[in-house]
mmCIF file of C-alpha atoms in Angstrom:
data_model
loop_
_atom_site.group_PDB
_atom_site.id
_atom_site.type_symbol
_atom_site.label_atom_id
_atom_site.label_comp_id
_atom_site.label_asym_id
_atom_site.label_seq_id
_atom_site.Cartn_x
_atom_site.Cartn_y
_atom_site.Cartn_z
ATOM 1 C CA MET A 53 -24.126 -0.425 146.423
ATOM 2 C CA SER A 54 -21.750 1.736 148.362
ATOM 3 C CA VAL A 55 -18.924 3.212 146.335
ATOM 4 C CA ASP A 56 -16.734 3.652 149.405
ATOM 5 C CA ASN A 57 -17.729 0.508 151.317
ATOM 6 C CA PRO A 58 -14.635 -0.822 153.132
ATOM 7 C CA VAL A 59 -15.747 -4.423 152.474
ATOM 8 C CA ARG A 60 -13.868 -5.701 149.462
ATOM 9 C CA GLY A 61 -15.758 -7.378 146.655
ATOM 10 C CA PRO A 62 -16.191 -11.085 145.980
ATOM 11 C CA LEU A 63 -12.682 -11.403 144.508
ATOM 12 C CA ALA A 64 -10.919 -10.184 147.645
ATOM 13 C CA GLY A 65 -7.694 -12.131 148.060
ATOM 14 C CA VAL A 66 -7.280 -12.872 144.340
ATOM 15 C CA ARG A 67 -4.023 -11.496 142.955
ATOM 16 C CA VAL A 68 -3.700 -10.495 139.308
ATOM 17 C CA VAL A 69 -0.718 -9.398 137.227
ATOM 18 C CA GLU A 70 -1.750 -7.283 134.247
ATOM 19 C CA LEU A 71 0.739 -6.823 131.431
ATOM 20 C CA ALA A 72 -0.665 -3.511 130.281
ATOM 21 C CA GLY A 73 -2.200 -3.227 126.833
ATOM 22 C CA ILE A 74 -5.083 -1.319 125.284
ATOM 23 C CA GLY A 75 -8.851 -1.714 125.108
ATOM 24 C CA PRO A 76 -10.244 -5.074 126.192
ATOM 25 C CA GLY A 77 -7.305 -6.080 128.409
ATOM 26 C CA PRO A 78 -7.447 -2.981 130.626
ATOM 27 C CA PHE A 79 -11.245 -3.211 130.816
ATOM 28 C CA ALA A 80 -10.986 -6.818 132.028
ATOM 29 C CA ALA A 81 -8.382 -5.810 134.623
ATOM 30 C CA MET A 82 -10.564 -2.889 135.720
ATOM 31 C CA MET A 83 -13.525 -5.205 136.173
ATOM 32 C CA LEU A 84 -11.496 -7.657 138.263
ATOM 33 C CA ALA A 85 -10.253 -4.757 140.390
ATOM 34 C CA ASP A 86 -13.800 -3.424 140.796
ATOM 35 C CA LEU A 87 -14.789 -6.866 142.080
ATOM 36 C CA GLY A 88 -12.100 -6.746 144.742
ATOM 37 C CA ALA A 89 -9.082 -8.436 143.159
ATOM 38 C CA ASP A 90 -5.620 -7.108 143.982
ATOM 39 C CA VAL A 91 -4.420 -6.174 140.498
ATOM 40 C CA ILE A 92 -0.946 -4.858 139.750
ATOM 41 C CA ARG A 93 -0.529 -3.189 136.373
ATOM 42 C CA VAL A 94 2.857 -3.675 134.712
ATOM 43 C CA ASP A 95 3.482 -0.769 132.333
ATOM 44 C CA ARG A 96 6.330 0.070 130.016
ATOM 45 C CA PRO A 97 8.338 2.946 131.520
ATOM 46 C CA GLY A 98 7.251 5.289 128.744
ATOM 47 C CA GLY A 99 3.682 4.073 128.570
ATOM 48 C CA GLY A 100 2.531 3.123 125.098
ATOM 49 C CA GLY A 101 -0.420 2.158 122.988
ATOM 50 C CA LEU A 102 -3.561 4.166 122.297
ATOM 51 C CA THR A 103 -4.090 7.017 124.766
ATOM 52 C CA LEU A 104 -7.425 8.730 125.410
ATOM 53 C CA GLY A 105 -6.003 11.505 127.548
ATOM 54 C CA PRO A 106 -3.805 11.713 130.631
ATOM 55 C CA ALA A 107 -3.379 8.312 132.298
ATOM 56 C CA GLU A 108 -4.747 9.675 135.566
ATOM 57 C CA ARG A 109 -8.043 10.450 133.763
ATOM 58 C CA ASP A 110 -8.387 7.097 131.970
ATOM 59 C CA ILE A 111 -11.200 5.273 133.755
ATOM 60 C CA LEU A 112 -10.016 1.932 132.349
ATOM 61 C CA GLY A 113 -6.940 2.334 134.559
ATOM 62 C CA ARG A 114 -8.810 2.648 137.838
ATOM 63 C CA GLY A 115 -8.561 0.324 140.784
ATOM 64 C CA ARG A 116 -4.944 -0.770 140.508
ATOM 65 C CA PRO A 117 -1.457 0.680 140.845
ATOM 66 C CA SER A 118 0.885 1.238 137.919
ATOM 67 C CA VAL A 119 4.348 -0.294 138.135
ATOM 68 C CA ALA A 120 6.805 0.631 135.379
ATOM 69 C CA ILE A 121 9.203 -2.216 134.534
ATOM 70 C CA ASP A 122 11.754 -2.178 131.727
ATOM 71 C CA LEU A 123 11.433 -5.685 130.287
ATOM 72 C CA LYS A 124 14.616 -5.179 128.256
ATOM 73 C CA ALA A 125 16.712 -4.339 131.306
ATOM 74 C CA ASP A 126 18.762 -7.039 132.987
ATOM 75 C CA GLY A 127 16.406 -8.376 135.658
ATOM 76 C CA GLY A 128 13.187 -6.971 134.174
ATOM 77 C CA ILE A 129 11.747 -10.353 133.183
ATOM 78 C CA ASP A 130 12.832 -11.867 136.493
ATOM 79 C CA LEU A 131 10.981 -9.126 138.359
ATOM 80 C CA VAL A 132 7.759 -9.868 136.476
ATOM 81 C CA LEU A 133 8.217 -13.584 137.169
ATOM 82 C CA ASP A 134 8.610 -12.747 140.860
ATOM 83 C CA LEU A 135 5.195 -11.110 140.693
ATOM 84 C CA VAL A 136 3.786 -14.061 138.735
ATOM 85 C CA GLU A 137 4.960 -16.401 141.483
ATOM 86 C CA LYS A 138 2.675 -14.564 143.912
ATOM 87 C CA ALA A 139 -0.301 -14.239 141.549
ATOM 88 C CA ASP A 140 -3.444 -16.243 140.829
ATOM 89 C CA ILE A 141 -4.055 -14.770 137.368
ATOM 90 C CA LEU A 142 -1.984 -13.126 134.650
ATOM 91 C CA LEU A 143 -3.573 -11.070 131.856
ATOM 92 C CA GLU A 144 -1.753 -10.264 128.623
ATOM 93 C CA GLY A 145 -2.957 -8.858 125.309
ATOM 94 C CA TYR A 146 0.031 -9.097 122.978
ATOM 95 C CA ARG A 147 0.108 -10.796 119.587
ATOM 96 C CA PRO A 148 0.590 -14.566 119.778
ATOM 97 C CA GLY A 149 4.186 -15.490 120.538
ATOM 98 C CA VAL A 150 5.286 -12.137 121.948
ATOM 99 C CA THR A 151 5.344 -13.137 125.612
ATOM 100 C CA GLU A 152 7.116 -16.372 124.660
ATOM 101 C CA ARG A 153 9.848 -14.359 122.976
ATOM 102 C CA LEU A 154 10.098 -12.110 126.022
ATOM 103 C CA GLY A 155 10.486 -15.084 128.330
ATOM 104 C CA LEU A 156 7.078 -14.538 129.933
ATOM 105 C CA GLY A 157 5.100 -17.190 128.092
ATOM 106 C CA PRO A 158 2.947 -19.837 129.759
ATOM 107 C CA ALA A 159 5.848 -22.289 130.066
ATOM 108 C CA GLU A 160 8.057 -19.842 131.967
ATOM 109 C CA CYS A 161 5.209 -18.585 134.135
ATOM 110 C CA HIS A 162 3.906 -22.051 134.995
ATOM 111 C CA ALA A 163 7.438 -23.129 135.857
ATOM 112 C CA ARG A 164 7.372 -20.469 138.568
ATOM 113 C CA ASN A 165 3.705 -20.902 139.505
ATOM 114 C CA PRO A 166 1.957 -24.115 138.378
ATOM 115 C CA ARG A 167 -1.404 -22.869 139.678
ATOM 116 C CA LEU A 168 -1.370 -19.698 137.598
ATOM 117 C CA VAL A 169 -4.312 -18.921 135.306
ATOM 118 C CA TYR A 170 -2.729 -17.390 132.204
ATOM 119 C CA GLY A 171 -5.301 -15.216 130.424
ATOM 120 C CA ARG A 172 -4.617 -14.224 126.829
ATOM 121 C CA MET A 173 -6.636 -11.494 125.106
ATOM 122 C CA THR A 174 -6.424 -11.194 121.323
ATOM 123 C CA GLY A 175 -8.690 -10.339 118.441
ATOM 124 C CA TRP A 176 -8.089 -13.382 116.257
ATOM 125 C CA GLY A 177 -6.982 -15.944 118.846
ATOM 126 C CA GLN A 178 -3.710 -17.768 119.395
ATOM 127 C CA ASP A 179 -3.912 -19.697 116.120
ATOM 128 C CA GLY A 180 -5.607 -19.606 112.731
ATOM 129 C CA PRO A 181 -4.594 -17.895 109.483
ATOM 130 C CA LEU A 182 -5.236 -14.382 110.842
ATOM 131 C CA ALA A 183 -3.618 -14.873 114.258
ATOM 132 C CA GLN A 184 -0.534 -12.790 113.454
ATOM 133 C CA SER A 185 -2.403 -10.007 111.674
ATOM 134 C CA ALA A 186 -3.102 -6.623 113.210
ATOM 135 C CA GLY A 187 -6.731 -5.701 113.731
ATOM 136 C CA HIS A 188 -9.249 -3.783 115.786
ATOM 137 C CA ASP A 189 -12.778 -4.298 117.053
ATOM 138 C CA ILE A 190 -14.371 -3.344 113.730
ATOM 139 C CA ASN A 191 -12.308 -5.985 111.920
ATOM 140 C CA TYR A 192 -12.962 -8.764 114.422
ATOM 141 C CA ILE A 193 -16.730 -8.300 114.492
ATOM 142 C CA SER A 194 -16.675 -8.159 110.678
ATOM 143 C CA VAL A 195 -15.130 -11.602 110.299
ATOM 144 C CA ALA A 196 -17.150 -13.122 113.160
ATOM 145 C CA GLY A 197 -20.411 -12.226 111.422
ATOM 146 C CA GLY A 198 -21.480 -9.676 113.987
ATOM 147 C CA LEU A 199 -21.171 -6.472 111.934
ATOM 148 C CA ASP A 200 -22.910 -7.269 108.648
ATOM 149 C CA PRO A 201 -26.455 -7.541 110.121
ATOM 150 C CA LEU A 202 -26.260 -4.180 111.927
ATOM 151 C CA GLY A 203 -27.873 -1.173 110.298
ATOM 152 C CA ARG A 204 -30.726 -0.325 107.959
ATOM 153 C CA ARG A 205 -31.771 -2.404 104.992
ATOM 154 C CA GLY A 206 -30.001 -1.063 101.919
ATOM 155 C CA GLY A 207 -27.554 0.950 104.007
ATOM 156 C CA ALA A 208 -24.028 0.422 105.242
ATOM 157 C CA PRO A 209 -23.285 -1.704 108.314
ATOM 158 C CA ALA A 210 -23.570 0.362 111.496
ATOM 159 C CA PHE A 211 -20.763 -0.385 113.926
ATOM 160 C CA PRO A 212 -21.583 -0.088 117.660
ATOM 161 C CA GLN A 213 -18.403 1.753 118.701
ATOM 162 C CA ASN A 214 -16.208 -0.974 120.212
ATOM 163 C CA LEU A 215 -18.831 -2.370 122.576
ATOM 164 C CA LEU A 216 -19.652 -5.571 120.697
ATOM 165 C CA GLY A 217 -16.096 -6.707 119.981
ATOM 166 C CA ASP A 218 -13.547 -5.341 122.442
ATOM 167 C CA PHE A 219 -15.709 -5.296 125.539
ATOM 168 C CA GLY A 220 -18.588 -7.701 124.810
ATOM 169 C CA GLY A 221 -16.835 -10.467 122.884
ATOM 170 C CA GLY A 222 -13.433 -9.716 124.394
ATOM 171 C CA SER A 223 -13.188 -8.424 127.959
ATOM 172 C CA LEU A 224 -16.248 -10.157 129.378
ATOM 173 C CA TYR A 225 -15.210 -13.512 127.936
ATOM 174 C CA LEU A 226 -11.691 -13.066 129.283
ATOM 175 C CA VAL A 227 -13.069 -12.311 132.749
ATOM 176 C CA ALA A 228 -15.461 -15.267 132.626
ATOM 177 C CA GLY A 229 -12.671 -17.506 131.356
ATOM 178 C CA VAL A 230 -10.036 -16.647 133.951
ATOM 179 C CA LEU A 231 -12.537 -16.892 136.817
ATOM 180 C CA ALA A 232 -13.737 -20.292 135.598
ATOM 181 C CA ALA A 233 -10.130 -21.442 135.300
ATOM 182 C CA LEU A 234 -9.381 -20.053 138.766
ATOM 183 C CA THR A 235 -12.123 -22.246 140.214
ATOM 184 C CA HIS A 236 -10.446 -25.249 138.582
ATOM 185 C CA ALA A 237 -6.978 -24.182 139.757
ATOM 186 C CA ARG A 238 -8.115 -23.829 143.359
ATOM 187 C CA ALA A 239 -9.774 -27.241 143.264
ATOM 188 C CA THR A 240 -6.899 -29.087 141.604
ATOM 189 C CA GLY A 241 -3.757 -26.953 141.995
ATOM 190 C CA GLU A 242 -3.445 -26.955 138.206
ATOM 191 C CA GLY A 243 -3.259 -23.739 136.223
ATOM 192 C CA GLN A 244 -4.036 -23.387 132.547
ATOM 193 C CA VAL A 245 -4.075 -21.000 129.594
ATOM 194 C CA VAL A 246 -7.270 -19.152 128.680
ATOM 195 C CA ASP A 247 -7.356 -18.171 124.990
ATOM 196 C CA ALA A 248 -9.939 -15.364 124.776
ATOM 197 C CA ALA A 249 -10.381 -14.333 121.129
ATOM 198 C CA ILE A 250 -12.764 -11.535 120.258
ATOM 199 C CA THR A 251 -13.904 -13.393 117.135
ATOM 200 C CA ASP A 252 -14.868 -16.391 119.284
ATOM 201 C CA GLY A 253 -16.682 -14.248 121.821
ATOM 202 C CA VAL A 254 -18.641 -12.308 119.210
ATOM 203 C CA ALA A 255 -19.676 -15.554 117.498
ATOM 204 C CA HIS A 256 -20.873 -16.848 120.870
ATOM 205 C CA LEU A 257 -22.844 -13.640 121.424
ATOM 206 C CA MET A 258 -24.534 -14.307 118.075
ATOM 207 C CA SER A 259 -26.156 -17.524 119.336
ATOM 208 C CA MET A 260 -29.696 -16.117 119.152
ATOM 209 C CA ALA A 261 -29.094 -14.625 115.707
ATOM 210 C CA VAL A 262 -27.666 -17.939 114.474
ATOM 211 C CA THR A 263 -30.742 -19.705 115.832
ATOM 212 C CA MET A 264 -33.058 -17.271 114.032
ATOM 213 C CA GLN A 265 -31.166 -17.601 110.751
ATOM 214 C CA GLN A 266 -31.050 -21.407 110.780
ATOM 215 C CA ASN A 267 -34.733 -21.690 111.642
ATOM 216 C CA GLN A 268 -35.739 -19.372 108.782
ATOM 217 C CA VAL A 269 -37.030 -16.787 111.242
ATOM 218 C CA TRP A 270 -34.554 -14.351 109.679
ATOM 219 C CA ASP A 271 -32.926 -14.385 106.241
ATOM 220 C CA GLY A 272 -29.580 -13.136 107.541
ATOM 221 C CA GLN A 273 -29.814 -9.842 105.681
ATOM 222 C CA ARG A 274 -29.158 -6.427 107.190
ATOM 223 C CA GLY A 275 -32.139 -4.630 108.677
ATOM 224 C CA THR A 276 -34.590 -7.488 108.238
ATOM 225 C CA SER A 277 -34.585 -9.342 111.552
ATOM 226 C CA LEU A 278 -37.171 -8.970 114.263
ATOM 227 C CA LEU A 279 -34.624 -7.285 116.530
ATOM 228 C CA GLY A 280 -32.554 -5.611 113.817
ATOM 229 C CA GLY A 281 -34.892 -3.053 112.266
ATOM 230 C CA GLY A 282 -37.156 -5.344 110.285
ATOM 231 C CA SER A 283 -40.200 -4.925 112.517
ATOM 232 C CA PRO A 284 -41.854 -1.532 113.147
ATOM 233 C CA PHE A 285 -42.607 -2.423 116.752
ATOM 234 C CA TYR A 286 -38.904 -2.845 117.625
ATOM 235 C CA ASP A 287 -37.281 0.298 116.304
ATOM 236 C CA VAL A 288 -36.468 3.944 117.008
ATOM 237 C CA TYR A 289 -38.562 6.941 115.984
ATOM 238 C CA GLU A 290 -37.674 10.619 115.738
ATOM 239 C CA THR A 291 -39.550 13.158 117.850
ATOM 240 C CA SER A 292 -40.515 16.718 116.970
ATOM 241 C CA ASP A 293 -37.375 18.141 118.611
ATOM 242 C CA GLY A 294 -34.985 15.923 116.644
ATOM 243 C CA ARG A 295 -34.547 13.380 119.416
ATOM 244 C CA TRP A 296 -35.580 9.739 119.442
ATOM 245 C CA MET A 297 -37.748 7.199 121.239
ATOM 246 C CA SER A 298 -36.977 3.477 121.393
ATOM 247 C CA VAL A 299 -39.962 1.178 120.863
ATOM 248 C CA GLY A 300 -39.667 -2.418 122.031
ATOM 249 C CA GLY A 301 -43.162 -3.805 122.566
ATOM 250 C CA LEU A 302 -42.466 -7.337 121.363
ATOM 251 C CA GLU A 303 -44.871 -9.338 123.521
ATOM 252 C CA PRO A 304 -48.631 -8.951 122.884
ATOM 253 C CA GLN A 305 -49.378 -7.530 126.328
ATOM 254 C CA PHE A 306 -46.684 -4.892 125.956
ATOM 255 C CA TRP A 307 -47.856 -3.942 122.479
ATOM 256 C CA ALA A 308 -51.404 -3.667 123.826
ATOM 257 C CA ALA A 309 -50.117 -1.129 126.360
ATOM 258 C CA THR A 310 -48.456 0.773 123.517
ATOM 259 C CA GLU A 311 -51.657 0.859 121.481
ATOM 260 C CA LYS A 312 -53.687 2.027 124.476
ATOM 261 C CA LEU A 313 -51.365 4.909 125.325
ATOM 262 C CA LEU A 314 -51.011 5.990 121.699
ATOM 263 C CA ALA A 315 -54.789 5.938 121.331
ATOM 264 C CA GLU A 316 -55.122 8.170 124.372
ATOM 265 C CA ALA A 317 -52.610 10.496 122.735
ATOM 266 C CA GLY A 318 -54.772 10.703 119.590
ATOM 267 C CA PHE A 319 -53.309 7.899 117.492
ATOM 268 C CA ALA A 320 -55.889 5.123 117.573
ATOM 269 C CA ASP A 321 -56.667 2.194 115.269
ATOM 270 C CA LEU A 322 -53.122 1.213 114.391
ATOM 271 C CA PRO A 323 -52.795 -1.466 111.693
ATOM 272 C CA ASP A 324 -52.712 -5.072 112.947
ATOM 273 C CA ARG A 325 -49.051 -5.799 113.576
ATOM 274 C CA ASN A 326 -49.599 -9.571 113.374
ATOM 275 C CA ASP A 327 -49.905 -9.297 109.594
ATOM 276 C CA PRO A 328 -46.496 -8.403 108.117
ATOM 277 C CA ARG A 329 -48.306 -6.912 105.118
ATOM 278 C CA ASN A 330 -49.312 -4.081 107.457
ATOM 279 C CA TRP A 331 -45.827 -3.306 108.677
ATOM 280 C CA ARG A 332 -45.124 -0.531 106.177
ATOM 281 C CA ASP A 333 -48.319 1.275 107.147
ATOM 282 C CA LEU A 334 -47.686 0.659 110.845
ATOM 283 C CA ARG A 335 -44.204 2.127 110.582
ATOM 284 C CA ALA A 336 -45.594 5.181 108.827
ATOM 285 C CA ARG A 337 -48.215 5.684 111.537
ATOM 286 C CA LEU A 338 -45.640 5.351 114.298
ATOM 287 C CA THR A 339 -43.326 7.758 112.501
ATOM 288 C CA GLU A 340 -46.172 10.271 112.263
ATOM 289 C CA ALA A 341 -47.136 9.805 115.899
ATOM 290 C CA PHE A 342 -43.721 10.266 117.455
ATOM 291 C CA ALA A 343 -42.937 13.230 115.191
ATOM 292 C CA SER A 344 -45.917 15.068 116.680
ATOM 293 C CA ARG A 345 -44.419 15.656 120.147
ATOM 294 C CA THR A 346 -41.084 16.271 121.810
ATOM 295 C CA GLN A 347 -39.074 13.496 123.388
ATOM 296 C CA ALA A 348 -39.824 14.836 126.859
ATOM 297 C CA GLU A 349 -43.557 14.809 126.142
ATOM 298 C CA TRP A 350 -43.504 11.223 124.912
ATOM 299 C CA ALA A 351 -41.269 10.138 127.793
ATOM 300 C CA GLU A 352 -43.884 11.472 130.200
ATOM 301 C CA VAL A 353 -46.596 9.463 128.402
ATOM 302 C CA PHE A 354 -44.757 6.144 128.588
ATOM 303 C CA GLU A 355 -42.619 6.359 131.733
ATOM 304 C CA GLY A 356 -43.487 3.716 134.320
ATOM 305 C CA THR A 357 -45.772 1.778 131.949
ATOM 306 C CA ASP A 358 -45.417 -1.659 130.365
ATOM 307 C CA ALA A 359 -45.323 -0.284 126.826
ATOM 308 C CA CYS A 360 -41.539 -0.865 126.596
ATOM 309 C CA ILE A 361 -40.906 2.603 125.188
ATOM 310 C CA ALA A 362 -38.109 4.835 126.444
ATOM 311 C CA PRO A 363 -36.262 7.970 125.371
ATOM 312 C CA VAL A 364 -32.922 7.552 123.627
ATOM 313 C CA VAL A 365 -30.797 9.462 126.126
ATOM 314 C CA PRO A 366 -27.460 11.060 125.114
ATOM 315 C CA LEU A 367 -24.551 9.823 127.214
ATOM 316 C CA THR A 368 -23.964 13.110 129.014
ATOM 317 C CA GLU A 369 -27.645 13.228 129.971
ATOM 318 C CA ALA A 370 -27.618 9.580 131.042
ATOM 319 C CA TYR A 371 -25.380 10.648 133.935
ATOM 320 C CA GLU A 372 -28.326 12.601 135.344
ATOM 321 C CA HIS A 373 -31.266 10.417 134.316
ATOM 322 C CA PRO A 374 -33.434 9.890 137.426
ATOM 323 C CA HIS A 375 -33.267 6.102 137.240
ATOM 324 C CA ASN A 376 -29.478 6.121 136.936
ATOM 325 C CA VAL A 377 -29.180 8.658 139.727
ATOM 326 C CA ALA A 378 -31.423 6.606 142.028
ATOM 327 C CA ARG A 379 -29.338 3.478 141.486
ATOM 328 C CA GLY A 380 -25.966 5.205 141.452
ATOM 329 C CA THR A 381 -25.280 3.812 137.991
ATOM 330 C CA TYR A 382 -22.877 6.684 137.349
ATOM 331 C CA VAL A 383 -20.883 8.188 140.183
ATOM 332 C CA GLU A 384 -18.529 11.132 140.470
ATOM 333 C CA ARG A 385 -15.182 10.246 141.962
ATOM 334 C CA ASP A 386 -11.669 11.650 141.688
ATOM 335 C CA GLY A 387 -12.901 14.476 139.462
ATOM 336 C CA LEU A 388 -14.429 12.069 136.936
ATOM 337 C CA VAL A 389 -17.928 10.818 136.235
ATOM 338 C CA GLN A 390 -17.532 7.041 136.145
ATOM 339 C CA PRO A 391 -19.726 4.000 135.605
ATOM 340 C CA ALA A 392 -20.141 2.312 138.988
ATOM 341 C CA PRO A 393 -18.919 -1.279 139.363
ATOM 342 C CA ALA A 394 -21.294 -3.934 138.064
ATOM 343 C CA PRO A 395 -22.896 -6.330 138.770
ATOM 344 C CA ARG A 396 -24.080 -5.869 142.364
ATOM 345 C CA PHE A 397 -23.595 -8.249 145.283
ATOM 346 C CA SER A 398 -25.601 -8.460 148.489
ATOM 347 C CA ALA A 399 -22.821 -9.674 150.793
ATOM 348 C CA THR A 400 -19.582 -8.522 149.144
ATOM 349 C CA PRO A 401 -20.373 -5.280 147.303
ATOM 350 C CA ALA A 402 -18.083 -4.243 144.506
ATOM 351 C CA THR A 403 -16.375 -0.909 145.121
ATOM 352 C CA LEU A 404 -14.436 1.782 143.355
ATOM 353 C CA GLY A 405 -10.830 1.462 144.411
ATOM 354 C CA THR A 406 -7.929 3.781 143.731
ATOM 355 C CA PRO A 407 -8.081 6.393 140.961
ATOM 356 C CA PRO A 408 -6.236 5.863 137.672
ATOM 357 C CA SER A 409 -2.494 6.382 138.022
ATOM 358 C CA ARG A 410 0.211 7.858 135.857
ATOM 359 C CA THR A 411 2.544 5.280 134.382
ATOM 360 C CA GLY A 412 4.943 4.148 137.100
ATOM 361 C CA ALA A 413 3.479 6.416 139.770
ATOM 362 C CA ASP A 414 3.064 3.527 142.219
ATOM 363 C CA THR A 415 6.152 1.451 141.426
ATOM 364 C CA ARG A 416 7.744 1.475 144.876
ATOM 365 C CA THR A 417 4.601 1.110 146.974
ATOM 366 C CA ALA A 418 3.020 -1.551 144.767
ATOM 367 C CA LEU A 419 6.140 -3.704 144.589
ATOM 368 C CA ALA A 420 6.499 -3.464 148.356
ATOM 369 C CA ALA A 421 2.854 -4.474 148.825
ATOM 370 C CA TRP A 422 3.512 -7.579 146.734
ATOM 371 C CA GLY A 423 6.509 -8.514 148.864
ATOM 372 C CA ILE A 424 9.293 -7.615 146.418
ATOM 373 C CA ASP A 425 12.656 -7.050 148.094
ATOM 374 C CA ASP A 426 15.520 -4.668 147.287
ATOM 375 C CA ILE A 427 13.313 -2.156 145.491
ATOM 376 C CA ASP A 428 15.929 0.581 145.796
ATOM 377 C CA SER A 429 18.380 -1.502 143.793
ATOM 378 C CA LEU A 430 15.752 -2.268 141.130
ATOM 379 C CA VAL A 431 15.058 1.442 140.712
ATOM 380 C CA GLU A 432 18.746 2.385 140.726
ATOM 381 C CA ARG A 433 19.465 -0.170 137.981
ATOM 382 C CA GLY A 434 16.553 1.021 135.859
ATOM 383 C CA VAL A 435 14.722 -2.297 136.074
ATOM 384 C CA ALA A 436 11.815 -0.601 137.823
ATOM 385 C CA VAL A 437 10.993 3.060 137.213
ATOM 386 C CA GLN A 438 9.327 5.309 139.763
ATOM 387 C CA ASN A 439 7.656 8.299 138.122
ATOM 388 C CA ASP A 440 6.931 10.878 140.807
#
């Protein structure tokens, strides 16, 4: 994948209006931009929401210009609707009913553009008893059933930052939803509303866990499932230098490779893993083995084998891991180390577009690129704000 390839990605020609929010909405817009969509980000003139540093260093803001529009000014809503008229997709992440009260709800937008795909990103969804309640990733995955199983038996639930809820159950389902709806809109000329709720997405991600629980493969308790810490052959083990190795030899042939390499390292005759009565002893033996060497030493033993064992690499070291470097998984651009666009395409490679912008830094140029007239008047009247 070429970061600077002039060929736009597979979404070239798709136009998206993003009503700026926080977390999963911006990530979805970033992903669409990475894939080649022409995304215009509509910000409040003063910014707003959770900030993680200067806007020009927020990777979630990459790939699209920032246009500052005062929605309370006379003509602000009309300006957004002018953009909607030219768009294929709109993304918004407000509480249910907010865009309707602003005059930017699905009815108003579809009146201007019947083919529009109207993507809504919320935690609880557009309806239900919690729909109007505030919340964050940790709350949504709690109610969806995704948080309780995570962690060690007898310990507290271990929350996976905001990867499972905001980005896994939220952003990726919003992206999948609006692209599916876009296919329908292009075939029929009919737009629709996509209700992407994080609780729904997380529940959907739990399909394998639900299967295991309902087939009595797992009792539903924390730290007891095959993939959740219950089995000693799918777990993490501390090394002599205080680092960790991940062990994932589920299939018999992969576990056989693990046993062979551990035997060569001086740890032979491991208990039979096929008998759960041996699991406590097996875990103790593995704990002893991995504690005997450094992470680097064990990584050298297992690298390139089928044992399914890998070092647990800190994020800042992941930037420089040889595999990630070889694939260009992380790239340095605009003074920032950034995850490269994913997934990868053979004919229409995804690319990194423009760097993140300050709020309203691109108001004039972006509005002009979208064919908006009389920009000087909009700026003079405070409808649109250009922050130089």
